[in-house]
């Protein structure tokens, strides 16, 4: 791409940027936690349709995807799980096709008094937009859309098919992205602007979720020693799981991309419930666990090991010995994924095209990193033979209080995305 062309694209993103901020602000006002994404998806669908993309809105159905590799089982129903995809069909079909993916679901906000402003009333202070989902990852949905807008403003459309996806379920299963594959959406590459500080994520961990159900013997606290305390029984089990976490992180188990990470795999006790009454020994306890996995680590073997560790630890406790914990795997059953392992020509070309786009925007080479979280990239990379580039803006406090995204960074990501599309797909006159 010549310099004049590059400059025109960068300027076109600038010209559309106020509209992009307005779009992001409105999108972030939709409280699209899991199960509540409908209004946000309706807004995205309207915006796609206004841009004359062919818009496909559908209800994700478990029965359609449960047999597919990468599926994660869910508790509860999917009546409210709506995916949206906008399709641009190229007239010339001379370039390489592209999926621009983003997830619409956001994680819960936690106690409101820890936020300095209401999380679903986004606001801007200097370079930062605050609000739940601003960084993770509605800014990415905005940059996908407005990169195409900038090209359109110059009178161009991609010279290959482009699919703009807004999916549900990224934060708990990935089944929204899986449903897009099942529906037939495939391309030569995918770009997912998750907020990793304008770096390219070249490897990501897998994620395993499970629930541990414990029973106890309820007696009056006055005779506590004659009962069995289900909540306190959980404590040694958690310690045993943390020992397993330590083993899995050992140098000899690390994927090459994580060689420099001493603790890439985190075991998180994310939720706990149990007991019914302060003066009764609790008869039940349930705790929820998230554990990371390296790319290439076998998911079924990992699950077996979790079960073994819990059963072995339970055997050390008098009551649990005869009443072993029940382990329920639900939510994320996600394998790790490393783009760095993909040595195909198409993957190399995609990384190189993104590197050029990034350099034209930032003036320095694209930095690559291995991330200790998971993203929907694994579906494209592992199950559709499609290199997935995870590259998005700078954000802070994602999943925390006062989440925020840098607007200047969003602008640069939008510019790099527009340049990447122009290079990867080529351009045709509208
Ligand atoms: Zn995300």
GROMACS .gro file of C-alpha atoms and ligand atoms in nm, residues 103 136-137 170-171 194, ligand 1:
model
    7
  103UNK     CA    1  -1.825  -1.066   2.211
  136UNK     CA    2  -1.379  -0.608   2.732
  137UNK     CA    3  -1.476  -0.579   2.460
  170UNK     CA    4  -1.748  -1.564   2.544
  171UNK     CA    5  -1.712  -1.512   2.917
  194UNK     CA    6  -0.974  -0.818   2.277
  431LIG    ZN1    7  -1.321  -1.038   2.637
   0.00000   0.00000   0.00000
